[in-house]
């Protein structure tokens, strides 16, 4: 039972990592295409913001994706 829960959590974690990396890359590319950041410092701050958003949202989204996986495969 515990291994099943851990398996579902790991699946949710990998799905959350993939989703967040895709979202951050899309967000940074959007800002680059629209020329929102003029200076190097602003671009660096955008990168740091993306990294911080990813680090904060991955653990939260992993439980959400785990719940979705449990509903679909159980």
Coordinates of C-alpha atoms in Angstrom, one line a residue:
X1 CA 0.0 0.0 0.0
X2 CA 2.7 2.4 0.9
X3 CA 4.7 1.6 -2.2
X4 CA 1.6 2.3 -4.3
X5 CA 1.2 5.7 -2.8
X6 CA 4.9 6.5 -3.3
X7 CA 4.6 5.3 -6.9
X8 CA 1.7 7.7 -7.5
X9 CA 3.5 10.5 -5.8
X10 CA 6.6 10.0 -7.9
X11 CA 4.4 10.0 -11.1
X12 CA 2.7 13.2 -9.9
X13 CA 6.1 14.7 -9.1
X14 CA 7.6 14.0 -12.5
X15 CA 4.4 15.3 -14.2
X16 CA 4.6 18.5 -12.1
X17 CA 8.3 19.0 -12.9
X18 CA 7.6 18.6 -16.7
X19 CA 4.6 21.0 -16.5
X20 CA 6.4 23.7 -14.5
X21 CA 9.5 23.6 -16.7
X22 CA 7.4 23.9 -19.8
X23 CA 5.4 26.8 -18.3
X24 CA 8.5 28.7 -17.2
X25 CA 10.2 28.2 -20.6
X26 CA 7.0 29.5 -22.3
X27 CA 6.8 32.5 -19.9
X28 CA 10.5 33.4 -20.4
X29 CA 10.1 33.0 -24.2
X30 CA 7.0 35.1 -24.2
X31 CA 8.8 37.9 -22.4
X32 CA 11.8 37.6 -24.7
X33 CA 9.6 37.8 -27.9
X34 CA 7.6 40.8 -26.6
X35 CA 10.9 42.6 -25.5
X36 CA 9.6 43.2 -22.0
X37 CA 13.1 43.1 -20.5
X38 CA 15.4 45.8 -21.8
X39 CA 18.4 45.4 -19.6
X40 CA 20.5 42.5 -18.5
X41 CA 19.5 43.0 -14.9
X42 CA 15.8 42.8 -15.8
X43 CA 16.5 39.5 -17.8
X44 CA 18.4 38.1 -14.9
X45 CA 15.5 39.0 -12.5
X46 CA 13.1 37.3 -14.9
X47 CA 15.2 34.2 -14.8
X48 CA 15.4 34.3 -11.0
X49 CA 11.6 34.8 -10.8
X50 CA 11.0 31.7 -13.0
X51 CA 13.3 29.6 -10.9
X52 CA 11.6 30.7 -7.7
X53 CA 8.1 30.1 -9.1
X54 CA 9.2 26.6 -10.2
X55 CA 10.7 25.8 -6.8
X56 CA 7.5 26.9 -5.0
X57 CA 5.0 25.4 -7.3
X58 CA 6.5 22.0 -8.0
X59 CA 5.8 20.5 -4.6
X60 CA 2.2 21.8 -4.5
X61 CA 1.4 20.7 -8.1
X62 CA 2.9 17.2 -7.4
X63 CA 0.1 16.5 -5.0
X64 CA -2.5 17.9 -7.4
X65 CA -1.1 15.7 -10.2
X66 CA -1.0 12.7 -7.8
X67 CA -4.7 13.2 -7.1
X68 CA -5.4 13.2 -10.8
X69 CA -3.4 10.1 -11.4
X70 CA -5.2 8.4 -8.5
X71 CA -8.6 9.3 -9.9
X72 CA -7.7 8.1 -13.4
X73 CA -5.9 4.8 -12.6
X74 CA -7.7 3.7 -9.5

